[in-house]
C-alpha positions as CSV (number, residue, x, y, z in Angstrom):
1,X,0.0,0.0,0.0
2,X,1.3,3.4,-1.0
3,X,1.8,6.0,1.7
4,X,1.4,9.0,-0.7
5,X,0.1,11.9,1.2
6,X,-2.1,14.5,-0.5
7,X,-0.3,17.7,-1.1
8,X,-1.2,20.3,1.5
9,X,1.6,22.7,0.7
10,X,1.6,25.7,-1.5
11,X,4.1,24.3,-4.1
12,X,1.6,23.0,-6.7
13,X,1.1,25.8,-9.2
14,X,-2.1,24.2,-10.5
15,X,-3.7,25.2,-7.2
16,X,-3.1,28.8,-8.2
17,X,-4.8,29.0,-11.5
18,X,-7.3,31.6,-10.2
19,X,-4.3,33.8,-9.3
20,X,-3.0,33.3,-12.9
21,X,-6.4,34.4,-14.2
22,X,-6.2,37.5,-12.0
23,X,-2.7,38.3,-13.3
24,X,-4.0,37.9,-16.9
25,X,-7.0,40.1,-16.1
26,X,-4.7,42.9,-14.7
27,X,-2.4,42.7,-17.8
28,X,-5.3,42.7,-20.3
29,X,-7.1,45.5,-18.4
30,X,-4.0,47.7,-19.0
31,X,-4.0,46.6,-22.6
32,X,-7.7,47.5,-23.0
33,X,-7.1,51.0,-21.6
34,X,-4.2,51.4,-24.0
35,X,-6.4,50.3,-26.8
36,X,-9.1,52.9,-25.8
37,X,-6.5,55.6,-26.2
38,X,-4.8,54.1,-29.3
39,X,-7.7,53.1,-31.5
40,X,-9.0,56.6,-32.4
41,X,-5.5,57.8,-33.2
42,X,-4.8,54.9,-35.5
43,X,-7.6,56.0,-37.8
44,X,-6.8,59.7,-37.7
45,X,-3.4,61.0,-36.6
46,X,-1.2,57.9,-37.1
47,X,-2.3,57.4,-40.7
48,X,-1.0,60.9,-41.5
49,X,2.5,60.2,-40.2
50,X,5.4,59.2,-42.4
51,X,6.3,55.6,-41.6
52,X,9.9,54.6,-41.2
53,X,11.0,51.6,-43.3
54,X,11.4,49.5,-40.2
55,X,7.7,49.8,-39.3
56,X,6.0,46.4,-39.2
57,X,2.7,45.9,-41.0
58,X,-0.2,47.0,-38.8
59,X,-1.5,43.5,-38.3
60,X,1.7,42.5,-36.4
61,X,1.0,44.6,-33.4
62,X,-2.1,43.0,-32.0
63,X,-0.8,39.4,-31.9
64,X,2.6,40.5,-30.6
65,X,1.2,42.6,-27.8
66,X,-1.3,39.8,-27.0
67,X,1.6,37.4,-26.5
68,X,3.6,39.9,-24.6
69,X,0.7,40.6,-22.1
70,X,0.3,36.9,-21.6
71,X,4.0,36.4,-21.0
72,X,4.1,39.4,-18.6
73,X,1.1,38.1,-16.7
74,X,2.6,34.6,-16.4
75,X,6.0,36.0,-15.3
76,X,4.3,38.1,-12.5
77,X,2.3,35.0,-11.5
78,X,5.5,32.9,-11.2
79,X,7.0,35.5,-8.9
80,X,3.7,35.7,-6.9
81,X,4.0,32.0,-6.3
82,X,7.1,32.7,-4.3
83,X,5.4,35.2,-2.0
84,X,6.0,33.1,1.1
85,X,9.7,32.6,0.3
86,X,10.6,36.3,0.7
87,X,7.4,38.5,1.0
88,X,9.2,41.8,1.0
89,X,11.2,41.2,-2.1
90,X,8.2,39.6,-3.9
91,X,6.3,42.8,-3.2
92,X,9.1,44.9,-4.5
93,X,9.4,42.8,-7.6
94,X,5.7,43.0,-8.3
95,X,5.9,46.8,-7.6
96,X,8.4,47.1,-10.4
97,X,6.0,45.1,-12.6
98,X,3.1,47.4,-11.7
99,X,5.3,50.4,-12.5
100,X,6.3,48.9,-15.9
101,X,2.6,48.2,-16.7
102,X,1.7,51.7,-15.8
103,X,4.5,53.1,-18.0
104,X,3.3,50.9,-20.8
105,X,-0.1,52.5,-20.6
106,X,1.4,56.0,-20.3
107,X,3.3,55.5,-23.5
108,X,0.1,54.9,-25.4
109,X,-1.4,58.0,-23.8
110,X,1.6,60.2,-24.7
111,X,2.2,58.8,-28.2
112,X,-1.3,58.1,-29.4
113,X,-3.4,60.1,-27.0
114,X,-1.5,63.3,-27.0
115,X,0.1,62.7,-30.5
116,X,3.5,63.4,-28.9
117,X,6.2,61.4,-30.5
118,X,8.9,63.1,-28.5
119,X,7.2,62.6,-25.1
120,X,6.6,59.0,-26.2
121,X,10.4,58.7,-26.9
122,X,11.4,60.1,-23.5
123,X,8.8,57.9,-21.7
124,X,9.7,54.7,-23.6
125,X,13.3,55.0,-22.2
126,X,11.9,55.1,-18.7
127,X,9.7,52.1,-19.6
128,X,12.8,50.2,-20.7
129,X,14.5,51.0,-17.4
130,X,11.5,49.8,-15.5
131,X,11.4,46.5,-17.5
132,X,15.1,46.1,-16.7
133,X,14.5,46.5,-13.0
134,X,11.6,44.1,-13.2
135,X,13.7,41.5,-14.9
136,X,16.4,41.8,-12.3
137,X,13.8,41.6,-9.5
138,X,12.0,38.6,-11.1
139,X,15.3,36.8,-11.7
140,X,15.7,36.4,-7.9
141,X,12.6,34.2,-7.9
142,X,12.2,32.6,-11.3
143,X,14.6,32.3,-14.2
144,X,11.6,31.7,-16.4
145,X,9.9,34.8,-15.2
146,X,13.0,36.8,-16.0
147,X,13.2,35.3,-19.5
148,X,9.5,36.0,-20.2
149,X,10.1,39.7,-19.2
150,X,13.2,39.8,-21.4
151,X,11.0,39.1,-24.4
152,X,9.0,42.2,-23.5
153,X,12.3,44.2,-23.1
154,X,13.4,43.2,-26.6
155,X,10.1,44.2,-28.2
156,X,10.0,47.5,-26.3
157,X,13.7,48.2,-27.2
158,X,12.6,47.7,-30.9
159,X,9.6,50.0,-30.2
160,X,12.0,52.6,-28.8
161,X,14.0,52.5,-32.0
162,X,10.8,52.7,-34.0
163,X,9.5,55.6,-31.9
164,X,12.8,57.4,-32.6
165,X,12.5,56.7,-36.3
166,X,9.0,58.1,-36.3
167,X,10.2,61.2,-34.5
168,X,13.0,61.7,-37.1
169,X,10.6,61.1,-40.0
170,X,8.0,63.5,-38.8
């Protein structure tokens, strides 16, 4: 007869699927607010801009950002799972994550909402720094979480170059 005891600890991530859903909801709420600001400008102001040659086709952005918001939410969830290991550092790590999500939304407000390419450029550099701090903080708890955030960093770095190219072209 086996003496396998049921798991009563907090180590089985499947027990935390509701928390993952909350994390996804937070990320996609930020995305939705960004879309509210972005959508009107796409059909008016943005179409009037000269597009740099490195600009991806418009259809690329929605799937890329969908994947990025999923990876960010999963990364935050993986760190949250470690909340009992070091509660203070987990709170700080998730604080950096919240800051980078806020800056992500702010970029949409500046670039698309205010039609300010230069303010978008300045802000996106702050966003990159916040993502870098988030990666460093997440790495303490989960290598996978750090790598998932690194994907976001790479896309935002490309976006910063694209933002600069828009500023130079317009």
